[in-house]
Short mmCIF file of C-alpha atoms in Angstrom, two decimals:
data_model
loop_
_atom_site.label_atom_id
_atom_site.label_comp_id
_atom_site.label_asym_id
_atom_site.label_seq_id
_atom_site.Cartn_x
_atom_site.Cartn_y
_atom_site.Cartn_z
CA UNK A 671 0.00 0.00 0.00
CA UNK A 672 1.50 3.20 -0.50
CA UNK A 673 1.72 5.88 2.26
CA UNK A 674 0.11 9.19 2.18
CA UNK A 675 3.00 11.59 2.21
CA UNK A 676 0.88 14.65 2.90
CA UNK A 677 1.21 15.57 6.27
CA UNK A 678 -2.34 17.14 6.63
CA UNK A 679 -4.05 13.63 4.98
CA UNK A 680 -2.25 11.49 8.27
CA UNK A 681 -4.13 13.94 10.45
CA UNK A 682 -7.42 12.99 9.67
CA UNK A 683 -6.56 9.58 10.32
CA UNK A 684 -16.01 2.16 -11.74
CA UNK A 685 -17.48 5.23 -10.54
CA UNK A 686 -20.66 6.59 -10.51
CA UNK A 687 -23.45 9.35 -10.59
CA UNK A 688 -27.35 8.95 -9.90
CA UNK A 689 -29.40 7.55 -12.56
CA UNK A 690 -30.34 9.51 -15.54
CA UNK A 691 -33.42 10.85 -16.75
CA UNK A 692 -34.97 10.34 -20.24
CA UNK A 693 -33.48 12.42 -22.53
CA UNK A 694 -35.60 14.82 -24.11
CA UNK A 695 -35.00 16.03 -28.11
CA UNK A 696 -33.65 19.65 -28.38
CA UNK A 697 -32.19 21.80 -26.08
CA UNK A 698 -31.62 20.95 -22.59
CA UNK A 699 -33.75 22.87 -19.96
CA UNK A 700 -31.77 25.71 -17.57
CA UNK A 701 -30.99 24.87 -14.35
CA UNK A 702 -31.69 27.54 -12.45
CA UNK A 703 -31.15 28.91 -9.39
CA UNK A 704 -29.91 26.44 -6.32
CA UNK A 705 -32.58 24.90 -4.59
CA UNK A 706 -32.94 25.21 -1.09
CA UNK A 707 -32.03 23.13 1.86
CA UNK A 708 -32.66 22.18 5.12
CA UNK A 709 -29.86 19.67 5.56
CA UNK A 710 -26.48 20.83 7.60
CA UNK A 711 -23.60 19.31 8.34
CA UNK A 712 -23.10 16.87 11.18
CA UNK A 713 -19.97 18.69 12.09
CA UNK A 714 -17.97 21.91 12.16
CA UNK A 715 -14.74 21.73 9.67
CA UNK A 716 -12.09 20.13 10.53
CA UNK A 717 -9.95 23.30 9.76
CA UNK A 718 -10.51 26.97 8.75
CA UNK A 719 -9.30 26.35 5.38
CA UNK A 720 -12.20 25.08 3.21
CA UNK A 721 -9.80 23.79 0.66
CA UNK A 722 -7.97 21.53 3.44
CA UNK A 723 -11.34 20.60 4.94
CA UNK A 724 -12.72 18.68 1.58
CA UNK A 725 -9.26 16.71 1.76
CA UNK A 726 -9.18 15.75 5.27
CA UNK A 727 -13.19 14.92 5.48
CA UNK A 728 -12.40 12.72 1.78
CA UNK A 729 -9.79 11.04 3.85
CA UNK A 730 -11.42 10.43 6.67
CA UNK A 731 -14.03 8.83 4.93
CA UNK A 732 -11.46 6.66 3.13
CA UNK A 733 -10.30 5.28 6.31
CA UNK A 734 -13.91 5.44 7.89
CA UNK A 735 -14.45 2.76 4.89
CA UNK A 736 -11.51 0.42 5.46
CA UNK A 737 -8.61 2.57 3.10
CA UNK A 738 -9.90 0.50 0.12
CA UNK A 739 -7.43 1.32 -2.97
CA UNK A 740 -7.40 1.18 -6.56
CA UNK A 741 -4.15 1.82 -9.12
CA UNK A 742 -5.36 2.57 -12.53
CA UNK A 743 -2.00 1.78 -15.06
CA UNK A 744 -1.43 3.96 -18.26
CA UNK A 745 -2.37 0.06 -19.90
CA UNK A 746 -3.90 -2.50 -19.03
CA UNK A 747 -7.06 -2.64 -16.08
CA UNK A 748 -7.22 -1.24 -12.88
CA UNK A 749 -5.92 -3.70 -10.15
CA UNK A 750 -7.78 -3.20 -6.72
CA UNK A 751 -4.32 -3.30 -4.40
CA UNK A 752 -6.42 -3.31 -1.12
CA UNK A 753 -10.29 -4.03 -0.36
CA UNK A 754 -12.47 -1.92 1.78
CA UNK A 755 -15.88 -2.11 3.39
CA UNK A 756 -18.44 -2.55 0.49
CA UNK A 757 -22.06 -0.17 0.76
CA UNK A 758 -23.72 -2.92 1.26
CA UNK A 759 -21.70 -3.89 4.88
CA UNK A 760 -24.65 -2.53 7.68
CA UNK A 761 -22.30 0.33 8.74
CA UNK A 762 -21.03 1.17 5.14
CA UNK A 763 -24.84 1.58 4.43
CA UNK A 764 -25.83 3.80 7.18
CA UNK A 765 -22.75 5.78 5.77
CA UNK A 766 -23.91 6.21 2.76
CA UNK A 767 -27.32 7.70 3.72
CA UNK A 768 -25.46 10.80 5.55
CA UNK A 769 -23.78 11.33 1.82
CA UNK A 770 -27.69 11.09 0.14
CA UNK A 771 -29.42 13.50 3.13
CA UNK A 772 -27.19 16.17 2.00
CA UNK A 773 -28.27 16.16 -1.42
CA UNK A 774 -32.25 15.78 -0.03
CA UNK A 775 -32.61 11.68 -0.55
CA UNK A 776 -32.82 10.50 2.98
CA UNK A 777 -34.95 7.82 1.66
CA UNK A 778 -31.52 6.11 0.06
CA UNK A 779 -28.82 4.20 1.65
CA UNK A 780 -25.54 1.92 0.72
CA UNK A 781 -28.47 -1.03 0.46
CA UNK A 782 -30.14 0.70 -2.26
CA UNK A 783 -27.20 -0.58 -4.65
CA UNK A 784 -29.23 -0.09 -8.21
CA UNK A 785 -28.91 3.99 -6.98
CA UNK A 786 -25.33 4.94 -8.01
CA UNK A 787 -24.30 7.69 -4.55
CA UNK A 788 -20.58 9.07 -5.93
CA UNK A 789 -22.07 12.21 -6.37
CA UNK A 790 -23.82 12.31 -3.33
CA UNK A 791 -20.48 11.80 -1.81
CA UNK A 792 -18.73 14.53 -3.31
CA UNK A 793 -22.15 17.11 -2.35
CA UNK A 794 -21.72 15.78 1.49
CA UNK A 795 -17.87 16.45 1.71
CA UNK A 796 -17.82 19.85 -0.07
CA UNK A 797 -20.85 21.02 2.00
CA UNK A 798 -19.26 19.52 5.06
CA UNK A 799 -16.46 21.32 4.51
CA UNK A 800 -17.77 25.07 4.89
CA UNK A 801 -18.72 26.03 1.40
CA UNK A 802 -21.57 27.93 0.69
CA UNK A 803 -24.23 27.30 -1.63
CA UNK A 804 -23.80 29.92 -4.02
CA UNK A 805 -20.57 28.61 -4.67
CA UNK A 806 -21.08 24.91 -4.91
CA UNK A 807 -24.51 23.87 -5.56
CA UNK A 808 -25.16 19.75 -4.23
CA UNK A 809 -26.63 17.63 -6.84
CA UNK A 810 -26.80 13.71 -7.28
CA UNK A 811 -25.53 14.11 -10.42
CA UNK A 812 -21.62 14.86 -10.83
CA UNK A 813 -22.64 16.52 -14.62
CA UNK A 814 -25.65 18.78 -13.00
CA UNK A 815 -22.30 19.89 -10.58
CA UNK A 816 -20.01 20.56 -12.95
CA UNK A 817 -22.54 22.66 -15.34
CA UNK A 818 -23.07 24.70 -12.16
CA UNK A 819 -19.39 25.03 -12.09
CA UNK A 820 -19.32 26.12 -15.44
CA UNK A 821 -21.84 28.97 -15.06
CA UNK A 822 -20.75 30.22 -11.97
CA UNK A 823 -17.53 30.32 -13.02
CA UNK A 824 -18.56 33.51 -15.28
CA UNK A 825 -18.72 35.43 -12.74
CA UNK A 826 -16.96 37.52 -10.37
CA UNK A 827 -15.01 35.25 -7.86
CA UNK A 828 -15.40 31.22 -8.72
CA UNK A 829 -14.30 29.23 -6.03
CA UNK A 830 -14.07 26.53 -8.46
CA UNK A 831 -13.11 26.78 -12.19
CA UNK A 832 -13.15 23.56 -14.79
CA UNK A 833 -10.14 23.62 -17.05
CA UNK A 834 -9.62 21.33 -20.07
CA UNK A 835 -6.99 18.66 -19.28
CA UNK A 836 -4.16 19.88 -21.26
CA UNK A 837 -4.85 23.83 -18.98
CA UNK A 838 -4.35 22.70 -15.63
CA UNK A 839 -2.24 20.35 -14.15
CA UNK A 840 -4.05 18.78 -10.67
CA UNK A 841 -3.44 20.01 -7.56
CA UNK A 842 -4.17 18.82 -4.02
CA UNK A 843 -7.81 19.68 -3.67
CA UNK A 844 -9.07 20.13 -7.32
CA UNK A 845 -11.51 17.86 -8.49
CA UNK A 846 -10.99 15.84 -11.53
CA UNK A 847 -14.07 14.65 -13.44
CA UNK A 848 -14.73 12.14 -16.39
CA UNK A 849 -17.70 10.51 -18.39
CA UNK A 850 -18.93 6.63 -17.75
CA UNK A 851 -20.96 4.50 -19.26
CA UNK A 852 -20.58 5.49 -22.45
CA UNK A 853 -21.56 9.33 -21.53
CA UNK A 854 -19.65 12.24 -24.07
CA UNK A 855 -19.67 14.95 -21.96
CA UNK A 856 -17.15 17.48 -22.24
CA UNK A 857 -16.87 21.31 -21.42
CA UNK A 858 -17.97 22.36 -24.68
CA UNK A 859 -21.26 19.07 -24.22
CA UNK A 860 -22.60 19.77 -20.91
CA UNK A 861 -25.07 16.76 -22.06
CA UNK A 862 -25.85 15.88 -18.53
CA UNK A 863 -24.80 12.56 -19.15
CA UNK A 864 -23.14 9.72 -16.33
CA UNK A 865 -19.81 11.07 -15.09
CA UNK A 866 -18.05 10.66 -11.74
CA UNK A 867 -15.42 12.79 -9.98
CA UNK A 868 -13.04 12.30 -7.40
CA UNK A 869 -11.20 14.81 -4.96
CA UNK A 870 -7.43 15.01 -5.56
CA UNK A 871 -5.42 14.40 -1.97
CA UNK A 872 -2.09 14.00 -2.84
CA UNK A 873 0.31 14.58 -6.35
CA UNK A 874 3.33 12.97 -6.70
CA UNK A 875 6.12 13.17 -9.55
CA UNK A 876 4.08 11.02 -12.11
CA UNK A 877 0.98 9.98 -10.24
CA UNK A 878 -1.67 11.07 -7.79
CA UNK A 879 -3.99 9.79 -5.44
CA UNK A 880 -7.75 10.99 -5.34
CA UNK A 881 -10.67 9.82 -3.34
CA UNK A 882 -14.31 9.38 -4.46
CA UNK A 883 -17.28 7.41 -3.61
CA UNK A 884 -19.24 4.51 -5.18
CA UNK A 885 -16.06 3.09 -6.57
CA UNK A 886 -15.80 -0.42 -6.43
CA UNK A 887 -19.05 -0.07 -4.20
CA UNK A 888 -16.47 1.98 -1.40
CA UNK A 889 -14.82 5.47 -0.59
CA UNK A 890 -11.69 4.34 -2.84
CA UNK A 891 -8.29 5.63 -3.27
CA UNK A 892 -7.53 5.87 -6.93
CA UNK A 893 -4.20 5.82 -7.95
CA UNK A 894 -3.89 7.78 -11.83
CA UNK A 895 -0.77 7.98 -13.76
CA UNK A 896 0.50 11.74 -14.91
CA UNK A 897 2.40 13.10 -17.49
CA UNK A 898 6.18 14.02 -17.13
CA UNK A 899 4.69 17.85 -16.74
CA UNK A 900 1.74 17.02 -14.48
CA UNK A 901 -1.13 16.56 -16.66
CA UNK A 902 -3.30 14.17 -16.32
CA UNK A 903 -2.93 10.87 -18.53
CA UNK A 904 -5.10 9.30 -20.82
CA UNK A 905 -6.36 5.83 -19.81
CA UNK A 906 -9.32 4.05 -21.06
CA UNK A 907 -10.97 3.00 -17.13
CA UNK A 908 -11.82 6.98 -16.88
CA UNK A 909 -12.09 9.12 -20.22
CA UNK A 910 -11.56 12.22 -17.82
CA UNK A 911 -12.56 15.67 -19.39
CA UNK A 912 -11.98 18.22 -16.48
CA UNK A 913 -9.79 18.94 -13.91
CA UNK A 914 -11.56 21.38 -11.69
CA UNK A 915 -9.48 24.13 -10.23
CA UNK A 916 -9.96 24.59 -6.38
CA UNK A 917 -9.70 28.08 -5.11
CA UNK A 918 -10.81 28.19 -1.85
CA UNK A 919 -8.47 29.41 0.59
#
């Protein structure tokens, strides 16, 4: 297993995004504004930056799930290097239901395994992590997310900005997003088709480590290969077409 070498990640000692709706034939409806919500967080941050918060809480949760891991290879298929607690585990389940009440789903839990909850997971860690609403809007849908991103990142002040892949190399904190399933979006398709993302922990010299949820049916540590400048390298397991600039302080 390899060890976390950032310092801040030891403190805190494929993929998937809610179903999709039909279709429908010509242009896609607007969002509008962010809906509403009762939900809150269960706890304070674990720091005062926001940025450090959605890393330590993503790690936590790693652990919290058994510090399951995954390398994805330039070739070849991913190998799973370590197994962790699966959604279905009573505990793992219960888990999962905090990640679906903060995108307004109570009803769902880790034993409702035909209901895909990665993006659930990302909505409960970047809420729980201090940001407000009008800068991340939660959404069981990583695409719905990202298309949020997109908008609000036309204004003054984004705290999040998607970049094409060949724009921004990942840093600790950004969020990295792909298609699935045989889903085309891209930043100039904001289809609303199946993606997934994952929050990026740690970079090294040619790889780094992010975290999601619903991979491999666990909070997973995915290992991706990089470039010999930093980018982000092609592999087949995760057609990625964003990495999401993070910056909160």
């Amino acid at each position: 297993m390899r060890r976390l070498l950032f310092p801040l990640l030891l403190a805190a000692s494929a993929a998937a995004c809610a179903p999709q709706p039909p279709r429908q034939a010509g242009p896609l409806p607007p969002l509008g504004p962010c809906p509403a919500s009762t939900w809150h967080p269960e706890a304070p941050p674990p720091t005062a930056s926001k940025k450090t918060s959605m890393v330590l809480l993503a790690v936590a949760e790693w652990f919290r799930f058994g510090q399951q891991t995954v390398d994805y290879p330039s070739n070849g298929a991913p190998q799973v290097e370590r197994s962790g607690m699966q959604e279905g585990d009573a505990f793992a389940s219960e888990r999962v239901r905090d990640y679906w009440k903060s995108v307004g789903r109570p009803n769902l839990s880790g034993a409702n395994h035909e209901v895909p909850w990665s993006a659930a997971f990302i909505s409960w860690d970047i809420e729980s992590a201090g940001v407000p609403r009008d800068q991340f809007c939660p959404d069981d849908r990583h695409t719905i997310y990202v298309e949020r991103m997109v908008q609000r990142a036309r204004e003054p002040d984004p705290a999040f900005i998607p970049r094409r892949l060949n724009e921004r190399a990942p840093q600790v904190g950004d969020l990295i997003c792909s298609s699935r399933a045989g889903g085309k979006t891209t930043l100039d398709n904001l289809d609303r088709g199946p993606g997934h993302c994952d929050i990026v922990v740690e970079v090294r010299a040619r790889e780094l480590i992010a975290i999601g949820g619903n991979v491999d049916d666990s909070v997973t540590r995915s290992v991706f290969p990089l470039d010999a400048n930093g980018f982000l390298s092609p592999i087949s397991a995760r057609p990625f077409f964003t990495v999401i600039e993070n910056r909160l302080p």
